[in-house]
Amino acid sequence: MNKRDFLRTAATASLGVLLGDRVWARFADLPVERLAEDEAFWAAIRGKYRLKPDYINLESGYYSMQATPVLEAFIAKVRETNYQASYYLRTTQVPDKAAVRDKLAAMAGCSPAELCITRNTTESIDTVVAGFDWKPGDEAVMAEQDYGHMLAQFRLMARRHGIINKVVSVPADPKSDDEIVRLYAGVITPRTRLLMVSHMVNITGQILPVRKIADMAHGRGVDVLVDGAHAFAHFDYTIPDLGCDYYGASLHKWLGCPLGTGILYVRREKIATLWPIYGDHRMTDDTDIMKLNHTGTHPVHSDLAIEHAIAFHEMIGTRRKEVRLRYLQNYWTDKVRTLPSVIMNTPTDPTRSCAIANVGVKGVTPADLARTLLEKYRIWTNAVDNDAAGVHGVRVTPHVFILPKELDVLVKAIGEIARAA
Ligand SMILES: Cc1ncc(COP(=O)(O)O)c(C=O)c1O
């Protein structure tokens, strides 16, 4: 049994602990697809969150709250770190964090030597982009649909080092993976050194064919950086499966960790050539990813709480979570997709998305749509009005604590707003 399977088996056993053996016994043998529709099971999971009653929270894409057991464990870590003070920092901080990193690496399917804990995706991705040994005229490839601040980091490299950025635009509803791969391939030249691709487009929820893009880019000698901000602990994959060189993700999104936690993965052979942003005494070590991870004295209690979030996540199981989240998204998008005046900005093919979707209404600005949803229907979403990416709508992001009856409120609201428009 490998480490990942072991974690999974241990996690399965623990659902009895989370829900109570008698409750879990009712669900244990259900296939994931059936369990995805079992509201009694998900109501029990929902009971592990403290939800604000004032609104239906459909904005877990920005920050996904910690489940109560994780939050309590985190608070205990804050107290303990404060209690032991510098004694803790000087004694067991380093091995404790290394143990958390081991668990994250097992989850990501990579070697711990290739993974470090960062504060977020921004730090992870920017460490790679700024750590490249850029020369004037070098080229990088990315998409209009990538996260704005990541694109800004490449523009910064253009100003500072004279690199040239080639920006493609990914279609909202692609017919095939090849259509997307060809787009990226079409802008690669002999000067291209790095290609960044979002694993999941943050404004639309579209999952991109990262493996195929990576294989194509590697065939042309280009390194591949994946922005996995929304993918990690959202759906099932391992980082090595993706065949990329660098991967960054935030853990305060889908893993439900405290704010300010993320991961950076760098394929072993690529560690040597990246420049660290902050000086570190390991910076000449060609094999140690920790040379990229010197951020000084930091809130280590947040990092320590990650293992509790992993335990909670593994208790549900990535696959169960993925299938439920996709079920929730399809539950509401299937009902509004064909309504007059409704524009869906998320692919029709269900394998190209998971929890996140984006919907617009003709004649209604995204800001007005989000405002009406909140003020009239008490639904919290996020307005996206992005001309460059061609996306105008609200991003809707249910998490595992959302129930279909709450999505019925959204469906009714979209229907009424579309009719009025
Ligand atoms: C695709 C993508 N990349 C990067 C980020 C930045 O994440 P963070 O603010 O956690 O660094 C986000 C945030 O939503 C994102 O959606």
Short mmCIF file of C-alpha atoms and ligand atoms in Angstrom, two decimals:
data_model
loop_
_atom_site.label_atom_id
_atom_site.label_comp_id
_atom_site.label_asym_id
_atom_site.label_seq_id
_atom_site.Cartn_x
_atom_site.Cartn_y
_atom_site.Cartn_z
CA MET A 1 0.00 0.00 0.00
CA ASN A 2 1.50 3.35 -0.95
CA LYS A 3 1.35 6.45 1.26
CA ARG A 4 -1.63 7.91 -0.58
CA ASP A 5 -3.68 4.70 -0.35
CA PHE A 6 -2.81 4.42 3.32
CA LEU A 7 -4.04 7.95 3.98
CA ARG A 8 -7.22 7.14 2.10
CA THR A 9 -7.88 3.95 4.03
CA ALA A 10 -7.23 5.69 7.34
CA ALA A 11 -9.55 8.49 6.24
CA THR A 12 -12.37 6.13 5.33
CA ALA A 13 -12.21 4.63 8.78
CA SER A 14 -12.42 8.07 10.32
CA LEU A 15 -15.77 9.08 8.85
CA GLY A 16 -17.27 6.98 11.62
CA VAL A 17 -15.48 9.23 14.08
CA LEU A 18 -16.62 12.39 12.30
CA LEU A 19 -20.28 11.47 11.86
CA GLY A 20 -20.74 8.79 14.49
CA ASP A 21 -20.50 5.09 13.61
CA ARG A 22 -24.27 4.61 13.36
CA VAL A 23 -24.71 7.49 10.92
CA TRP A 24 -21.71 6.51 8.80
CA ALA A 25 -22.82 2.86 8.67
CA ARG A 26 -25.85 4.01 6.63
CA PHE A 27 -23.63 5.54 3.94
CA ALA A 28 -20.42 3.51 3.99
CA ASP A 29 -21.27 1.21 1.09
CA LEU A 30 -22.83 3.77 -1.23
CA PRO A 31 -20.95 4.40 -4.49
CA VAL A 32 -19.65 7.98 -4.73
CA GLU A 33 -22.23 8.94 -7.39
CA ARG A 34 -25.10 7.84 -5.12
CA LEU A 35 -23.51 9.44 -2.07
CA ALA A 36 -23.23 12.71 -4.00
CA GLU A 37 -27.04 12.92 -3.98
CA ASP A 38 -27.58 11.74 -0.42
CA GLU A 39 -28.67 14.87 1.40
CA ALA A 40 -28.64 13.21 4.84
CA PHE A 41 -24.92 12.52 4.47
CA TRP A 42 -24.09 16.04 3.30
CA ALA A 43 -26.30 17.57 5.97
CA ALA A 44 -24.13 15.73 8.50
CA ILE A 45 -21.01 17.20 6.88
CA ARG A 46 -22.65 20.65 6.86
CA GLY A 47 -23.13 20.27 10.61
CA LYS A 48 -19.35 20.48 10.96
CA TYR A 49 -19.34 24.11 9.77
CA ARG A 50 -20.53 27.25 11.52
CA LEU A 51 -22.50 29.08 8.83
CA LYS A 52 -23.63 32.68 9.03
CA PRO A 53 -27.42 32.65 8.64
CA ASP A 54 -27.62 36.09 6.96
CA TYR A 55 -26.76 34.81 3.45
CA ILE A 56 -26.19 31.70 1.39
CA ASN A 57 -22.44 31.60 0.94
CA LEU A 58 -21.73 30.84 -2.73
CA GLU A 59 -18.30 32.48 -2.68
CA SER A 60 -16.01 29.78 -1.33
CA GLY A 61 -13.67 30.37 -4.27
CA TYR A 62 -11.96 33.26 -2.53
CA TYR A 63 -11.65 31.78 0.92
CA SER A 64 -13.26 28.59 2.07
CA MET A 65 -13.99 28.62 5.76
CA GLN A 66 -12.41 26.08 8.06
CA ALA A 67 -14.63 23.29 9.36
CA THR A 68 -15.22 23.67 13.10
CA PRO A 69 -12.90 20.80 14.13
CA VAL A 70 -10.11 22.35 12.03
CA LEU A 71 -10.76 25.83 13.43
CA GLU A 72 -10.65 24.52 17.00
CA ALA A 73 -7.39 22.68 16.32
CA PHE A 74 -5.97 25.86 14.76
CA ILE A 75 -6.93 27.96 17.78
CA ALA A 76 -5.27 25.36 20.02
CA LYS A 77 -2.09 25.72 17.92
CA VAL A 78 -2.21 29.50 18.32
CA ARG A 79 -2.51 29.11 22.09
CA GLU A 80 0.26 26.53 22.30
CA THR A 81 2.68 28.54 20.14
CA ASN A 82 2.00 31.61 22.24
CA TYR A 83 2.42 29.62 25.45
CA GLN A 84 5.76 28.08 24.48
CA ALA A 85 6.90 31.22 22.65
CA SER A 86 10.48 31.20 21.35
CA TYR A 87 11.14 27.88 23.07
CA TYR A 88 8.76 26.31 20.55
CA LEU A 89 10.25 28.18 17.60
CA ARG A 90 13.76 27.10 18.57
CA THR A 91 12.99 23.46 19.33
CA THR A 92 10.23 21.60 17.51
CA GLN A 93 9.02 24.17 14.96
CA VAL A 94 11.19 22.84 12.14
CA PRO A 95 10.47 19.11 12.58
CA ASP A 96 6.75 19.84 13.14
CA LYS A 97 6.55 21.80 9.91
CA ALA A 98 8.49 19.09 8.10
CA ALA A 99 5.87 16.57 9.25
CA VAL A 100 3.10 18.76 7.83
CA ARG A 101 5.03 19.08 4.58
CA ASP A 102 5.33 15.25 4.41
CA LYS A 103 1.55 14.96 4.66
CA LEU A 104 1.00 17.58 1.98
CA ALA A 105 3.51 15.86 -0.29
CA ALA A 106 1.71 12.52 0.21
CA MET A 107 -1.53 14.23 -0.74
CA ALA A 108 0.05 15.89 -3.78
CA GLY A 109 1.73 12.62 -4.78
CA CYS A 110 5.22 14.12 -4.92
CA SER A 111 8.43 13.89 -2.91
CA PRO A 112 8.61 16.15 0.18
CA ALA A 113 11.91 17.41 -1.25
CA GLU A 114 9.94 18.99 -4.12
CA LEU A 115 7.34 20.78 -1.99
CA CYS A 116 7.34 23.64 0.47
CA ILE A 117 4.66 25.46 2.45
CA THR A 118 4.09 29.03 1.32
CA ARG A 119 1.59 31.70 2.29
CA ASN A 120 -0.52 31.39 -0.84
CA THR A 121 -0.55 30.85 -4.61
CA THR A 122 0.71 34.38 -5.16
CA GLU A 123 3.91 33.68 -3.26
CA SER A 124 4.33 30.30 -4.97
CA ILE A 125 3.80 31.47 -8.55
CA ASP A 126 5.68 34.74 -8.10
CA THR A 127 8.64 32.88 -6.59
CA VAL A 128 8.95 30.91 -9.83
CA VAL A 129 8.34 33.82 -12.21
CA ALA A 130 10.74 36.14 -10.37
CA GLY A 131 13.22 33.31 -9.81
CA PHE A 132 13.75 32.69 -13.52
CA ASP A 133 17.06 33.84 -14.94
CA TRP A 134 15.37 36.03 -17.57
CA LYS A 135 17.29 37.58 -20.45
CA PRO A 136 15.97 40.42 -22.65
CA GLY A 137 13.91 39.00 -25.50
CA ASP A 138 13.00 35.78 -23.65
CA GLU A 139 9.34 34.93 -24.11
CA ALA A 140 6.63 33.67 -21.79
CA VAL A 141 3.15 32.36 -22.62
CA MET A 142 -0.05 32.79 -20.61
CA ALA A 143 -3.79 33.44 -21.07
CA GLU A 144 -6.13 36.39 -20.65
CA GLN A 145 -8.17 34.09 -18.36
CA ASP A 146 -5.29 33.66 -15.88
CA TYR A 147 -5.45 35.42 -12.53
CA GLY A 148 -4.83 39.16 -12.98
CA HIS A 149 -2.02 39.51 -10.44
CA MET A 150 -0.15 36.58 -11.95
CA LEU A 151 -0.32 38.31 -15.34
CA ALA A 152 0.91 41.45 -13.61
CA GLN A 153 3.94 39.55 -12.34
CA PHE A 154 4.86 38.70 -15.94
CA ARG A 155 4.36 42.35 -16.93
CA LEU A 156 6.75 43.25 -14.13
CA MET A 157 9.33 40.87 -15.63
CA ALA A 158 8.76 42.56 -19.00
CA ARG A 159 9.51 45.97 -17.47
CA ARG A 160 12.44 44.78 -15.44
CA HIS A 161 14.14 42.23 -17.71
CA GLY A 162 12.71 43.01 -21.15
CA ILE A 163 10.88 39.73 -21.61
CA ILE A 164 8.01 39.42 -24.11
CA ASN A 165 4.67 38.05 -22.98
CA LYS A 166 2.43 36.21 -25.43
CA VAL A 167 -1.15 36.09 -24.18
CA VAL A 168 -3.68 33.66 -25.67
CA SER A 169 -7.44 33.72 -25.07
CA VAL A 170 -9.03 30.42 -24.08
CA PRO A 171 -12.53 29.75 -25.52
CA ALA A 172 -15.36 29.62 -22.97
CA ASP A 173 -16.77 26.35 -24.29
CA PRO A 174 -14.03 24.41 -26.12
CA LYS A 175 -14.95 21.53 -28.41
CA SER A 176 -11.83 19.52 -27.59
CA ASP A 177 -8.57 19.54 -25.65
CA ASP A 178 -6.68 19.88 -28.91
CA GLU A 179 -8.39 23.19 -29.62
CA ILE A 180 -6.81 24.57 -26.44
CA VAL A 181 -3.43 22.90 -26.87
CA ARG A 182 -3.18 24.33 -30.41
CA LEU A 183 -3.83 27.83 -29.08
CA TYR A 184 -0.88 27.65 -26.70
CA ALA A 185 1.31 25.88 -29.27
CA GLY A 186 0.57 28.62 -31.80
CA VAL A 187 2.41 31.31 -29.84
CA ILE A 188 5.50 29.32 -28.83
CA THR A 189 8.70 30.39 -30.59
CA PRO A 190 12.36 29.37 -30.17
CA ARG A 191 12.64 32.23 -27.60
CA THR A 192 9.84 30.88 -25.36
CA ARG A 193 11.13 29.75 -21.96
CA LEU A 194 8.09 29.49 -19.68
CA LEU A 195 4.40 28.75 -20.17
CA MET A 196 1.94 29.44 -17.37
CA VAL A 197 -1.45 27.75 -17.40
CA SER A 198 -4.29 27.83 -14.89
CA HIS A 199 -5.37 24.38 -13.76
CA MET A 200 -8.82 25.87 -13.19
CA VAL A 201 -9.71 29.32 -14.56
CA ASN A 202 -10.69 31.31 -11.49
CA ILE A 203 -13.42 33.45 -13.09
CA THR A 204 -15.26 30.67 -14.94
CA GLY A 205 -14.29 27.39 -13.26
CA GLN A 206 -13.02 25.91 -16.53
CA ILE A 207 -10.54 23.06 -16.01
CA LEU A 208 -7.78 23.19 -18.61
CA PRO A 209 -6.05 20.11 -20.13
CA VAL A 210 -2.83 20.79 -18.28
CA ARG A 211 -1.15 17.46 -19.00
CA LYS A 212 -1.60 17.83 -22.76
CA ILE A 213 -0.42 21.44 -22.69
CA ALA A 214 2.61 20.44 -20.61
CA ASP A 215 3.56 17.59 -22.96
CA MET A 216 3.25 19.89 -25.97
CA ALA A 217 5.35 22.62 -24.30
CA HIS A 218 8.04 20.19 -23.14
CA GLY A 219 8.26 18.88 -26.70
CA ARG A 220 9.30 22.43 -27.65
CA GLY A 221 11.74 22.84 -24.74
CA VAL A 222 9.48 25.15 -22.71
CA ASP A 223 9.06 24.92 -18.92
CA VAL A 224 5.51 24.69 -17.55
CA LEU A 225 4.18 26.53 -14.51
CA VAL A 226 0.67 25.61 -13.32
CA ASP A 227 -1.49 27.94 -11.27
CA GLY A 228 -3.43 25.45 -9.18
CA ALA A 229 -5.02 27.97 -6.82
CA HIS A 230 -8.46 26.45 -7.27
CA ALA A 231 -7.62 22.84 -8.02
CA PHE A 232 -5.81 21.47 -4.98
CA ALA A 233 -8.19 19.46 -2.74
CA HIS A 234 -11.06 20.35 -5.10
CA PHE A 235 -10.79 17.42 -7.49
CA ASP A 236 -8.70 14.29 -7.76
CA TYR A 237 -5.20 14.36 -9.31
CA THR A 238 -1.58 14.26 -8.28
CA ILE A 239 0.88 16.97 -9.26
CA PRO A 240 3.25 14.53 -11.05
CA ASP A 241 0.23 13.34 -13.13
CA LEU A 242 0.18 16.81 -14.65
CA GLY A 243 3.73 16.57 -15.95
CA CYS A 244 4.50 20.19 -15.06
CA ASP A 245 7.71 21.70 -13.71
CA TYR A 246 6.24 24.12 -11.16
CA TYR A 247 2.91 24.20 -9.33
CA GLY A 248 1.42 26.67 -6.90
CA ALA A 249 -1.79 26.45 -4.89
CA SER A 250 -3.55 28.06 -1.96
CA LEU A 251 -4.67 25.87 0.93
CA HIS A 252 -7.14 28.42 2.32
CA LYS A 253 -9.35 27.76 -0.69
CA TRP A 254 -10.39 24.12 -1.18
CA LEU A 255 -8.48 22.45 1.64
CA GLY A 256 -10.16 24.71 4.20
CA CYS A 257 -6.95 25.74 5.98
CA PRO A 258 -6.37 28.96 7.92
CA LEU A 259 -5.84 32.07 5.79
CA GLY A 260 -2.31 32.48 4.50
CA THR A 261 -1.35 28.89 3.64
CA GLY A 262 -0.22 27.54 0.28
CA ILE A 263 2.17 25.17 -1.46
CA LEU A 264 4.92 25.44 -4.03
CA TYR A 265 6.04 22.39 -6.00
CA VAL A 266 9.22 22.45 -8.05
CA ARG A 267 10.25 19.34 -9.97
CA ARG A 268 13.54 18.14 -8.51
CA GLU A 269 15.66 18.88 -11.60
CA LYS A 270 14.36 22.44 -11.77
CA ILE A 271 15.31 23.50 -8.24
CA ALA A 272 18.92 24.28 -9.10
CA THR A 273 18.23 26.95 -11.70
CA LEU A 274 15.64 29.03 -9.80
CA TRP A 275 16.90 32.11 -7.96
CA PRO A 276 15.45 32.51 -4.44
CA ILE A 277 13.68 35.82 -3.78
CA TYR A 278 14.89 36.03 -0.18
CA GLY A 279 18.44 35.09 0.69
CA ASP A 280 18.78 31.84 2.58
CA HIS A 281 21.86 29.97 3.74
CA ARG A 282 20.67 26.99 1.65
CA MET A 283 20.56 29.08 -1.51
CA THR A 284 23.51 27.37 -3.10
CA ASP A 285 22.03 23.93 -2.48
CA ASP A 286 20.89 22.69 -5.85
CA THR A 287 18.59 20.01 -4.51
CA ASP A 288 16.78 21.63 -1.57
CA ILE A 289 13.52 23.42 -2.36
CA MET A 290 13.74 25.08 1.07
CA LYS A 291 16.19 27.55 -0.45
CA LEU A 292 13.07 29.15 -2.03
CA ASN A 293 11.15 29.23 1.21
CA HIS A 294 12.86 31.72 3.49
CA THR A 295 10.13 34.10 4.65
CA GLY A 296 11.54 34.84 8.10
CA THR A 297 9.60 34.52 11.33
CA HIS A 298 6.04 33.71 10.32
CA PRO A 299 2.71 32.55 11.80
CA VAL A 300 3.75 28.91 12.09
CA HIS A 301 0.51 28.02 13.91
CA SER A 302 -1.31 28.44 10.59
CA ASP A 303 1.03 25.96 8.93
CA LEU A 304 0.63 23.51 11.79
CA ALA A 305 -3.16 23.55 11.40
CA ILE A 306 -2.81 22.24 7.83
CA GLU A 307 -2.57 18.68 9.07
CA HIS A 308 -5.98 18.98 10.71
CA ALA A 309 -7.48 20.31 7.49
CA ILE A 310 -5.90 17.38 5.63
CA ALA A 311 -7.41 14.95 8.14
CA PHE A 312 -10.85 16.54 7.71
CA HIS A 313 -10.51 16.55 3.92
CA GLU A 314 -9.32 12.95 3.81
CA MET A 315 -12.21 11.89 6.00
CA ILE A 316 -14.60 13.03 3.31
CA GLY A 317 -12.20 11.89 0.59
CA THR A 318 -11.14 13.82 -2.51
CA ARG A 319 -13.23 11.72 -4.86
CA ARG A 320 -16.41 12.02 -2.78
CA LYS A 321 -15.87 15.75 -2.51
CA GLU A 322 -15.23 16.17 -6.23
CA VAL A 323 -18.30 14.21 -7.28
CA ARG A 324 -20.53 16.08 -4.82
CA LEU A 325 -19.18 19.48 -5.87
CA ARG A 326 -19.72 18.72 -9.56
CA TYR A 327 -23.21 17.46 -8.73
CA LEU A 328 -24.02 20.74 -6.95
CA GLN A 329 -22.76 22.83 -9.87
CA ASN A 330 -24.68 20.83 -12.45
CA TYR A 331 -27.74 20.89 -10.20
CA TRP A 332 -28.15 24.63 -10.70
CA THR A 333 -26.44 25.23 -14.06
CA ASP A 334 -28.60 22.58 -15.80
CA LYS A 335 -31.67 24.52 -14.69
CA VAL A 336 -30.57 27.96 -15.89
CA ARG A 337 -28.29 27.25 -18.85
CA THR A 338 -31.04 27.35 -21.48
CA LEU A 339 -33.13 30.18 -20.02
CA PRO A 340 -33.58 33.19 -22.33
CA SER A 341 -31.14 36.04 -21.53
CA VAL A 342 -28.92 33.77 -19.43
CA ILE A 343 -25.26 33.50 -20.47
CA MET A 344 -23.26 30.63 -19.00
CA ASN A 345 -19.53 31.33 -18.94
CA THR A 346 -18.62 27.78 -17.89
CA PRO A 347 -18.17 24.88 -20.36
CA THR A 348 -21.11 22.60 -21.13
CA ASP A 349 -18.93 19.47 -20.95
CA PRO A 350 -19.18 18.45 -17.25
CA THR A 351 -15.63 17.07 -17.20
CA ARG A 352 -14.31 20.60 -17.85
CA SER A 353 -15.53 22.08 -14.56
CA CYS A 354 -16.29 21.14 -10.97
CA ALA A 355 -17.76 23.35 -8.19
CA ILE A 356 -17.23 26.77 -9.79
CA ALA A 357 -19.43 28.24 -12.52
CA ASN A 358 -20.12 31.71 -13.82
CA VAL A 359 -23.46 33.05 -14.99
CA GLY A 360 -24.44 36.36 -16.56
CA VAL A 361 -27.73 37.92 -17.58
CA LYS A 362 -27.99 39.96 -20.80
CA GLY A 363 -28.57 43.63 -20.03
CA VAL A 364 -27.57 43.33 -16.36
CA THR A 365 -24.09 44.31 -15.25
CA PRO A 366 -22.25 41.76 -13.10
CA ALA A 367 -22.15 44.29 -10.24
CA ASP A 368 -25.93 44.78 -10.42
CA LEU A 369 -26.50 41.05 -10.67
CA ALA A 370 -24.38 40.37 -7.58
CA ARG A 371 -26.07 43.24 -5.72
CA THR A 372 -29.59 42.00 -6.52
CA LEU A 373 -28.66 38.46 -5.55
CA LEU A 374 -27.45 39.70 -2.19
CA GLU A 375 -30.03 42.36 -1.41
CA LYS A 376 -33.13 40.62 -2.74
CA TYR A 377 -32.28 36.92 -2.40
CA ARG A 378 -29.57 36.94 0.28
CA ILE A 379 -27.08 35.06 -1.90
CA TRP A 380 -23.41 35.96 -1.67
CA THR A 381 -21.50 35.64 -4.98
CA ASN A 382 -18.70 37.52 -6.72
CA ALA A 383 -19.12 39.86 -9.71
CA VAL A 384 -16.68 39.32 -12.60
CA ASP A 385 -16.54 42.04 -15.26
CA ASN A 386 -13.46 41.24 -17.29
CA ASP A 387 -13.34 42.61 -20.85
CA ALA A 388 -9.94 41.13 -21.69
CA ALA A 389 -11.09 37.64 -20.70
CA GLY A 390 -14.56 38.16 -22.17
CA VAL A 391 -16.29 37.16 -18.94
CA HIS A 392 -19.22 39.14 -17.56
CA GLY A 393 -21.26 37.50 -14.84
CA VAL A 394 -21.18 36.34 -11.25
CA ARG A 395 -18.96 33.54 -10.04
CA VAL A 396 -20.91 30.98 -8.05
CA THR A 397 -18.92 28.69 -5.79
CA PRO A 398 -20.71 26.21 -3.52
CA HIS A 399 -18.66 24.22 -1.01
CA VAL A 400 -19.49 20.88 0.63
CA PHE A 401 -21.73 22.60 3.20
CA ILE A 402 -24.13 23.94 0.55
CA LEU A 403 -27.41 22.07 0.02
CA PRO A 404 -29.46 21.84 -3.21
CA LYS A 405 -32.37 23.65 -1.58
CA GLU A 406 -30.09 26.69 -1.29
CA LEU A 407 -29.25 26.39 -4.97
CA ASP A 408 -33.00 26.35 -5.68
CA VAL A 409 -33.05 29.91 -4.31
CA LEU A 410 -30.32 30.82 -6.81
CA VAL A 411 -32.16 29.17 -9.71
CA LYS A 412 -35.36 31.06 -8.84
CA ALA A 413 -33.42 34.32 -8.53
CA ILE A 414 -31.62 33.95 -11.88
CA GLY A 415 -34.93 33.05 -13.56
CA GLU A 416 -36.66 36.12 -12.16
CA ILE A 417 -33.78 38.48 -12.94
CA ALA A 418 -33.50 37.09 -16.50
CA ARG A 419 -37.26 37.48 -17.08
CA ALA A 420 -37.16 41.07 -15.82
CA ALA A 421 -34.19 41.81 -18.07
C1 LIG B 1 -6.17 31.33 -10.43
C2 LIG B 1 -5.70 32.07 -9.21
N1 LIG B 1 -4.39 32.27 -9.03
C3 LIG B 1 -3.91 32.91 -7.96
C4 LIG B 1 -4.74 33.39 -7.00
C5 LIG B 1 -4.16 34.10 -5.82
O1 LIG B 1 -4.42 33.34 -4.68
P1 LIG B 1 -3.93 33.88 -3.27
O2 LIG B 1 -4.57 35.21 -3.08
O3 LIG B 1 -4.41 32.86 -2.30
O4 LIG B 1 -2.47 34.00 -3.36
C6 LIG B 1 -6.10 33.23 -7.12
C7 LIG B 1 -7.02 33.75 -6.11
O5 LIG B 1 -8.22 33.61 -6.16
C8 LIG B 1 -6.59 32.55 -8.26
O6 LIG B 1 -7.90 32.37 -8.44
#
